[in-house]
Short mmCIF file of C-alpha atoms and ligand atoms in Angstrom, two decimals:
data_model
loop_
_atom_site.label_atom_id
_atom_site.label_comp_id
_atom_site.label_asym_id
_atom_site.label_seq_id
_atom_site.Cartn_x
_atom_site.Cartn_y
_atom_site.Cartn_z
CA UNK A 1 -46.47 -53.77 85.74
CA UNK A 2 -43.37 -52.22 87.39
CA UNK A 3 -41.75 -50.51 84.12
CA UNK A 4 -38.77 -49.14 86.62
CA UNK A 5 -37.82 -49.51 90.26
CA UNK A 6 -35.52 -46.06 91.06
CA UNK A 7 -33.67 -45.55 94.04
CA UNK A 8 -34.07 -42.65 95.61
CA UNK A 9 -32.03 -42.71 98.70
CA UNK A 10 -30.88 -45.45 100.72
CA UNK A 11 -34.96 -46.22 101.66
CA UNK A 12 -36.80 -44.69 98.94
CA UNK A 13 -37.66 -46.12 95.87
CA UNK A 14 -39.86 -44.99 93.02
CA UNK A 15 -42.08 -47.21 91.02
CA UNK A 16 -42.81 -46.78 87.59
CA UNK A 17 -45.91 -48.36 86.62
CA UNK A 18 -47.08 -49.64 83.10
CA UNK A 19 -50.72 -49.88 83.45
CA UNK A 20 -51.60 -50.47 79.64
CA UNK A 21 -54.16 -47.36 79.85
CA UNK A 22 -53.09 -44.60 77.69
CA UNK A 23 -55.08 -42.20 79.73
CA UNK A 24 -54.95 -41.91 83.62
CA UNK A 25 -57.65 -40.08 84.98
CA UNK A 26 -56.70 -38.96 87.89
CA UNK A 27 -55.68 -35.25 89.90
CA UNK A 28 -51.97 -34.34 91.53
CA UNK A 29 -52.09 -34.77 94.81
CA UNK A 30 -54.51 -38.18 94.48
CA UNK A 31 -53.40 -41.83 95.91
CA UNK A 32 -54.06 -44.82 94.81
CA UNK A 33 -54.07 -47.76 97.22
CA UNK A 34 -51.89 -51.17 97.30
CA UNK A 35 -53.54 -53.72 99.35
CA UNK A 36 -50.47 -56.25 100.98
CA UNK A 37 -52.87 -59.61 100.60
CA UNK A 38 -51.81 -59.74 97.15
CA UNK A 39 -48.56 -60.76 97.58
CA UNK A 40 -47.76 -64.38 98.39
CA UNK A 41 -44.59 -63.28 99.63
CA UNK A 42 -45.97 -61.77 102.58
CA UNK A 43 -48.37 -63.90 103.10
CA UNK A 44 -47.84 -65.82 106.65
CA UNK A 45 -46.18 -62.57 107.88
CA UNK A 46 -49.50 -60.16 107.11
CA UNK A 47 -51.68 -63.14 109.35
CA UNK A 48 -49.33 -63.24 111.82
CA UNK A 49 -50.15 -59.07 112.18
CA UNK A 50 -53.61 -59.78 111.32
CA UNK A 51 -53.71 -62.13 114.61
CA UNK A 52 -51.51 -60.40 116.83
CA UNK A 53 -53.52 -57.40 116.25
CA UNK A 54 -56.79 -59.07 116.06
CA UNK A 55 -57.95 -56.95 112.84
CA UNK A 56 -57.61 -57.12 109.03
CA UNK A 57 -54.53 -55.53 107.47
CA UNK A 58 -55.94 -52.27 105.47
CA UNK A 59 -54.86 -51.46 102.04
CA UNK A 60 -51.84 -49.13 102.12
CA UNK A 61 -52.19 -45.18 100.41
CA UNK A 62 -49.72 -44.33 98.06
CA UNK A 63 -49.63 -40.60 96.39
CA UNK A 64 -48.52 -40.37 92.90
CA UNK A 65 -45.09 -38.87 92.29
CA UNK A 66 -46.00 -38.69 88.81
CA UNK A 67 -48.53 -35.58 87.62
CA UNK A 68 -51.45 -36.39 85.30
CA UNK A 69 -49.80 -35.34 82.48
CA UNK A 70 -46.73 -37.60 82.01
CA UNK A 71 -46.63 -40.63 80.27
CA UNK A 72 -45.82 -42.81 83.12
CA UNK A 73 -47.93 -43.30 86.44
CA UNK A 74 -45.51 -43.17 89.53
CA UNK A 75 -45.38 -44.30 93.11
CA UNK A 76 -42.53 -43.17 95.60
CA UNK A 77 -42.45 -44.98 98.62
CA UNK A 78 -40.38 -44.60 101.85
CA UNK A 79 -39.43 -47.74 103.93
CA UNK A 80 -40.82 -47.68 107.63
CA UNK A 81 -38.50 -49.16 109.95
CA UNK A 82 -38.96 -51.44 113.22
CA UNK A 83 -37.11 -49.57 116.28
CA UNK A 84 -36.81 -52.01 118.74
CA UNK A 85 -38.74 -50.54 122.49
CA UNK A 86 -40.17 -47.81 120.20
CA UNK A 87 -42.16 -49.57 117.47
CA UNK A 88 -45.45 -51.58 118.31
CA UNK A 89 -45.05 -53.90 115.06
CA UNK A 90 -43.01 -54.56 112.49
CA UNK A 91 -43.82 -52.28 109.14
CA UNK A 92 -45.90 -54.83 106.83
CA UNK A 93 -45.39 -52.95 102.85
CA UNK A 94 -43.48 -50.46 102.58
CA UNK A 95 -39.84 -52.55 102.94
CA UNK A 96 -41.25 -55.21 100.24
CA UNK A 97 -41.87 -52.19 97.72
CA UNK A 98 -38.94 -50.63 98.50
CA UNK A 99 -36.20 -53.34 98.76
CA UNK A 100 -38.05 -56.21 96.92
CA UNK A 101 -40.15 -54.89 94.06
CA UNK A 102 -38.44 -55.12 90.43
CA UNK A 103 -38.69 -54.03 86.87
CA UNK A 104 -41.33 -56.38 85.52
CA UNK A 105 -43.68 -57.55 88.70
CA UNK A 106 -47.23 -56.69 88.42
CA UNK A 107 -49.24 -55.45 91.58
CA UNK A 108 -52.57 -54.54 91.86
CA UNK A 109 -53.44 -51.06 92.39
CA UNK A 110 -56.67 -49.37 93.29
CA UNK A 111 -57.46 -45.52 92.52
CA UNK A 112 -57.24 -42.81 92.33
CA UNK A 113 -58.92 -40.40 94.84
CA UNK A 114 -57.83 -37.76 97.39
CA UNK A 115 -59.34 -34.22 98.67
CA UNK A 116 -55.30 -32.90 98.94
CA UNK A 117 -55.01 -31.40 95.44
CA UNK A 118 -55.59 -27.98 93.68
CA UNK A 119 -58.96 -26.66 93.49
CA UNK A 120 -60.18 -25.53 90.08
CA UNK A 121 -59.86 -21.91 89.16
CA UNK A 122 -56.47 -21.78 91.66
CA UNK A 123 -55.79 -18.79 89.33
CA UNK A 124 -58.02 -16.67 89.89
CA UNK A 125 -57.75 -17.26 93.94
CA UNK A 126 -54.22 -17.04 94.87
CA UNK A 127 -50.68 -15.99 93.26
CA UNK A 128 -48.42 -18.48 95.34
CA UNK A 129 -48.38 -22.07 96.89
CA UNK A 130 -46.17 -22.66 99.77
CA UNK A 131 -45.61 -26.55 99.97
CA UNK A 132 -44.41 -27.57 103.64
CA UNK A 133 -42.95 -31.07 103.40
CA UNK A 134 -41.12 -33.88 105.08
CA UNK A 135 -39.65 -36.94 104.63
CA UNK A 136 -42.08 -38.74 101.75
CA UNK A 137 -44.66 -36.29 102.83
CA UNK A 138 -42.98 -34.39 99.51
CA UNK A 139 -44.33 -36.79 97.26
CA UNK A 140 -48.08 -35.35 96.25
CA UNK A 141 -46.39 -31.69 96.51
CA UNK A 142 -43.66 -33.10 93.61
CA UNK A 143 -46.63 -33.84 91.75
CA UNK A 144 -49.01 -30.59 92.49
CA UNK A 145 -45.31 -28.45 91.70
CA UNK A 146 -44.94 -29.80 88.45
CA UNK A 147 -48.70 -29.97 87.35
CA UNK A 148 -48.94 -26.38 88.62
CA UNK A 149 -45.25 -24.91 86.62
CA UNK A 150 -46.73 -26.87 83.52
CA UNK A 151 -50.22 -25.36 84.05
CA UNK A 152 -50.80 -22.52 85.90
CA UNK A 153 -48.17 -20.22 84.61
CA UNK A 154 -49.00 -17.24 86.76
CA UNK A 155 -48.35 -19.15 89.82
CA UNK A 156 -45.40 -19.00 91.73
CA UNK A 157 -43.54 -21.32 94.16
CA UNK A 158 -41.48 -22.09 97.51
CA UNK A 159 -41.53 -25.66 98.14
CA UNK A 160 -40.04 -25.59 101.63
CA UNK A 161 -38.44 -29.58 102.85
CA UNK A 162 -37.81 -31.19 105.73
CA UNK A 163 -35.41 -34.18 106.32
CA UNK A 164 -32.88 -35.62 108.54
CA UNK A 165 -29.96 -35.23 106.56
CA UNK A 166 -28.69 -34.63 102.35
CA UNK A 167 -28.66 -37.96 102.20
CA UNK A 168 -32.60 -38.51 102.61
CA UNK A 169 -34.06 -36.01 100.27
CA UNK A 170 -36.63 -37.37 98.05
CA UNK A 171 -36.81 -35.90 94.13
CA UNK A 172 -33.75 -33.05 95.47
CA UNK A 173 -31.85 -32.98 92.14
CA UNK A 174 -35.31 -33.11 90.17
CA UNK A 175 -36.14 -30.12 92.75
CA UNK A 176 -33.12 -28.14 91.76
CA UNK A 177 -33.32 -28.11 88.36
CA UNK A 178 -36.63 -27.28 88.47
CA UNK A 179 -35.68 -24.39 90.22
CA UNK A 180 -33.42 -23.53 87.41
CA UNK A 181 -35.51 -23.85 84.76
CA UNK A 182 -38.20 -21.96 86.72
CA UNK A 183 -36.12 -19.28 88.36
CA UNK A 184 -38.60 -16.77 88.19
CA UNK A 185 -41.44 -18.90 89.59
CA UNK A 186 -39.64 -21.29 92.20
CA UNK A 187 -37.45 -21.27 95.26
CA UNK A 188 -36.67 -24.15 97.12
CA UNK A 189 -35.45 -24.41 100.78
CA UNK A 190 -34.10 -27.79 102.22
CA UNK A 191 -34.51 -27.38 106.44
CA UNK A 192 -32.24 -30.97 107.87
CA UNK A 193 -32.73 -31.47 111.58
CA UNK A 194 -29.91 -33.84 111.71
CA UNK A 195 -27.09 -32.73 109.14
CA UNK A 196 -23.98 -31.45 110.84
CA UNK A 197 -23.01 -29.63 107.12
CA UNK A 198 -26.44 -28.25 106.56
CA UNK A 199 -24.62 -24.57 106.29
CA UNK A 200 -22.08 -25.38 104.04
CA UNK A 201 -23.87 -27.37 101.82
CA UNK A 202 -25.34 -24.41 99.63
CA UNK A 203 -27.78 -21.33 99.76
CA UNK A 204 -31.42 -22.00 100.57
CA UNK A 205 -30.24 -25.46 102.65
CA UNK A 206 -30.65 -24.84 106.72
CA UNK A 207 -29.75 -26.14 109.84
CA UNK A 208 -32.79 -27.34 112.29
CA UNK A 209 -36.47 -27.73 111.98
CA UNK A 210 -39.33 -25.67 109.86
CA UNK A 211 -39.87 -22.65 112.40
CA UNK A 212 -41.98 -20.06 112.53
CA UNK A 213 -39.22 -17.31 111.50
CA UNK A 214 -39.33 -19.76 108.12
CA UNK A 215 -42.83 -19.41 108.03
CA UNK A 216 -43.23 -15.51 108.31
CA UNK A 217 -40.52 -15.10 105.87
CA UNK A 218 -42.12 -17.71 103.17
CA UNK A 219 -45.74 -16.38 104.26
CA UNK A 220 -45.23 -12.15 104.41
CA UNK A 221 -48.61 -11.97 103.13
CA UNK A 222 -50.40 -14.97 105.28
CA UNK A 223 -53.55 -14.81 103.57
CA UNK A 224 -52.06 -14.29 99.79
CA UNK A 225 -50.89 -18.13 99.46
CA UNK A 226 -52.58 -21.46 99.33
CA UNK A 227 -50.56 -23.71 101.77
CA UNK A 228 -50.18 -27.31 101.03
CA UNK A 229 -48.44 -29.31 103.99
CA UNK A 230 -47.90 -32.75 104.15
CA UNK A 231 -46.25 -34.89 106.07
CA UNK A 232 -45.83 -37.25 109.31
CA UNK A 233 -48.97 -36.76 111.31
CA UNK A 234 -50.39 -37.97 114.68
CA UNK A 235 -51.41 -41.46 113.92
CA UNK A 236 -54.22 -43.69 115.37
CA UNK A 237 -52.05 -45.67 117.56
CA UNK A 238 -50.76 -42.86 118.89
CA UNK A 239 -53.98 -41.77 120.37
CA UNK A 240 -55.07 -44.81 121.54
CA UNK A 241 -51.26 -45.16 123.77
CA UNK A 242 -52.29 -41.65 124.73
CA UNK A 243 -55.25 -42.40 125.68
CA UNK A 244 -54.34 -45.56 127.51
CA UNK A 245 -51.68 -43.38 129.60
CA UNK A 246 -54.05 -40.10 130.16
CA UNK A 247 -52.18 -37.99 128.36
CA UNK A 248 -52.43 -36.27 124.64
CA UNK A 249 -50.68 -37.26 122.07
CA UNK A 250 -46.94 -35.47 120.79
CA UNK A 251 -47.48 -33.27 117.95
CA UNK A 252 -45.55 -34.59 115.11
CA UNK A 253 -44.66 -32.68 112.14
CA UNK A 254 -48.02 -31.90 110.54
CA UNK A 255 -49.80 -30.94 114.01
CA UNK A 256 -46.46 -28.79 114.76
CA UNK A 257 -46.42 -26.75 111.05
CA UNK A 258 -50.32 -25.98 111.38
CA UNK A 259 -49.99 -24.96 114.87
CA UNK A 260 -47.00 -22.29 113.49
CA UNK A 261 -49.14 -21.46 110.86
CA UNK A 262 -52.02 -20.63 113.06
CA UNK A 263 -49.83 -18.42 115.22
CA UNK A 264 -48.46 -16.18 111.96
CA UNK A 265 -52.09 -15.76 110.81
CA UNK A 266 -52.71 -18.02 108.02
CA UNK A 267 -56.23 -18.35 107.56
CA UNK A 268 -57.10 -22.41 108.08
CA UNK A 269 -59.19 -21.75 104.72
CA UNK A 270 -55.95 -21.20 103.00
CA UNK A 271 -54.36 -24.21 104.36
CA UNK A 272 -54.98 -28.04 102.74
CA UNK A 273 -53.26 -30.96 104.67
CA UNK A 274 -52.47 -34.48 104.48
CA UNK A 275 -51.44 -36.97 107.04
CA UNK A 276 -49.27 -39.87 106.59
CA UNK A 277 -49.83 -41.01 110.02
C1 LIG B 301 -53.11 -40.42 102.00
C2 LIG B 301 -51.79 -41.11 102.25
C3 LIG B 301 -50.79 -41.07 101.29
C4 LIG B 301 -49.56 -41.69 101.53
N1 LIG B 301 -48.58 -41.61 100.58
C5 LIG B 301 -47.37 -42.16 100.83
C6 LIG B 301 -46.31 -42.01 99.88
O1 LIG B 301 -46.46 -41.37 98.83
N2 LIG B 301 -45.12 -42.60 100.16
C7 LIG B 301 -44.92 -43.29 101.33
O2 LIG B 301 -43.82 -43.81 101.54
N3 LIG B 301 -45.90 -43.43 102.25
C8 LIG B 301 -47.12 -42.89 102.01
N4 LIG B 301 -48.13 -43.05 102.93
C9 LIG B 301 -47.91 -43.96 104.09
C10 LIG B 301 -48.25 -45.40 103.66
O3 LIG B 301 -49.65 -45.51 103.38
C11 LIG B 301 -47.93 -46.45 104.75
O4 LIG B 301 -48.51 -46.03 105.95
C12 LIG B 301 -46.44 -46.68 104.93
O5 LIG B 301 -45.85 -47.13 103.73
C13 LIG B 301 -46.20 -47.73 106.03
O6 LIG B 301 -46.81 -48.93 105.66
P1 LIG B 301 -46.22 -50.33 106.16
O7 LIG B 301 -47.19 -51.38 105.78
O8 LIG B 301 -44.80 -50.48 105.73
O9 LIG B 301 -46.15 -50.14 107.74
P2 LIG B 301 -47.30 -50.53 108.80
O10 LIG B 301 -47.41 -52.00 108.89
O11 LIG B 301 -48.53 -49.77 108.47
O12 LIG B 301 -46.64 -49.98 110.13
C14 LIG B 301 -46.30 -48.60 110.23
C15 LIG B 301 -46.14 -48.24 111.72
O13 LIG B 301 -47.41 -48.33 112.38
C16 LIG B 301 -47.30 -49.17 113.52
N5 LIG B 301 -48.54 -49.93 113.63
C17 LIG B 301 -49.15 -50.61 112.64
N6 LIG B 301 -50.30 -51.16 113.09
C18 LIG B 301 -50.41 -50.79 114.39
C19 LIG B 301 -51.37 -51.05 115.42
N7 LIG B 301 -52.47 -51.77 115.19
N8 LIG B 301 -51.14 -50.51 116.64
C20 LIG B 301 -50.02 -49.79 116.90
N9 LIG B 301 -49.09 -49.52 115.97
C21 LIG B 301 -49.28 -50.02 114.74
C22 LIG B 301 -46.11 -50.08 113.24
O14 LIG B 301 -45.50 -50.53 114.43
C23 LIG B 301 -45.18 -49.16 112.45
O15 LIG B 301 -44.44 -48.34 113.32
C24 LIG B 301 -49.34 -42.41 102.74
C25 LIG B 301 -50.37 -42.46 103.70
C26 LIG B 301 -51.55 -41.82 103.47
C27 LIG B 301 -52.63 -41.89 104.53
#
């Protein structure tokens, strides 16, 4: 049951689920899965996708916001948009859980699994995690960063995040004052590709896209961290429109940090990824 619906920015909302268990077995960094057949409200609109592109609609992924420690299991979810000439189909879930989902609905949810989360004796490996995120790519790396403060207490931080402007940045006052209260441990640095006031909005908030100059100054050591990137990826349809045209597909933002991270030297052992492509 949907204990709380929180807006996040103008397309971002957070679900708070009730699930009755007291107990939630499951990692940071795992999703859990919402498959759109349930709802009747979507119901004519999900066959008319199913038949226009002559396939069953998959269950959508969903990484918990929430770490495996707090009370309350969380979902934060980012509503895809239709761009007339440059979107094949209108988005099927995401705007229903975003604009449409209130306190007190129940959904179904499936979980919890995942290979993007921390691997057991992270200790005794490594001394830092460097999360690269964008957009609602920051949503496992929330979850990992607060598992990780509350847990691993020799670990430190930098929790680097992408977006278009202030105005889209998941979790950034729950960022901050986790940097506060972990000033020794965490540094966060906001990168906005599309904010004419990035400067003057504070230290650690830039102007432009994650580059490799970022990189080599959050990575001095490029072997000594874990990375954990996540974010827009190459997707499936892009392929196959490459494909159909003979050409390869544009890097997006997950192909374009692990090519940079290649190039400075960071082992591909020290780097876990996830795609929300
Ligand atoms: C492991 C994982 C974790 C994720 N976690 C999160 C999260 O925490 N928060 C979050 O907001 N999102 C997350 N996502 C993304 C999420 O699963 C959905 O992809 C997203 O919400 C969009 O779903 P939708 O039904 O709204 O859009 P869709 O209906 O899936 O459409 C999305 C885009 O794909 C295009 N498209 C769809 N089908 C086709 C087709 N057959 N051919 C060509 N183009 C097509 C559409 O035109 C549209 O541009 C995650 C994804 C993965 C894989």
């Amino acid at each position: 049951m949907v204990a709380e619906a929180i807006t996040e920015t103008q397309d971002t909302t957070t679900l708070v689920l009730f699930t009755g268990n007291d107990r939630l077995d499951y990692k940071a960094g795992h999703f859990l899965t919402i498959d759109p057949h349930q709802f009747e409200a979507l119901e004519r609109f999900t066959a008319f996708l199913e038949d226009l592109k002559g396939r069953k609609e998959p269950a959508r992924a969903y990484s918990m916001t929430s770490a495996p420690e707090e009370k309350y299991l969380a979902i934060t979810v980012k509503e895809e948009r239709y761009v007339r000439g440059a979107t094949k189909y209108p988005p099927l879930l995401s705007p229903l859980l975003v604009k449409r989902t209130l306190r007190g609905m129940r959904l179904v949810i499936t979980g919890f699994t995942g290979p993007y989360t921390l691997p057991d004796s992270v200790e005794s490996q490594v001394d830092r995690l460097v999360h690269i995120v964008a957009g609602s790519g920051a949503v496992p790396n929330f979850s990992i960063l607060k598992h990780a403060l509350a847990n691993y207490p020799t670990l430190q931080h930098t929790f680097v995040c992408s977006n278009k402007t202030w105005d889209d940045v998941i979790f950034g006052r729950n960022l901050s004052e986790l940097a506060a209260r972990h000033a020794d441990r965490l540094t966060v640095i906001h990168t906005l590709t599309r904010d004419p006031d990035a400067a003057s909005r504070g230290p650690n908030i830039r102007s432009g896209r994650v580059d490799e100059a970022l990189l080599r100054q959050t990575l001095p050591d490029p072997s000594a961290a874990l990375v954990y990137v996540c974010g827009p990826g190459i997707t499936q349809a892009d392929r196959a429109l490459a494909r159909e045209n003979g050409v390869d597909p544009q890097p997006r933002f997950l192909e374009t940090v692990l090519a940079m991270l290649r190039n400075i030297g960071v082992p591909d052992n020290r780097v876990k990824r996830e795609s929300y492509g």
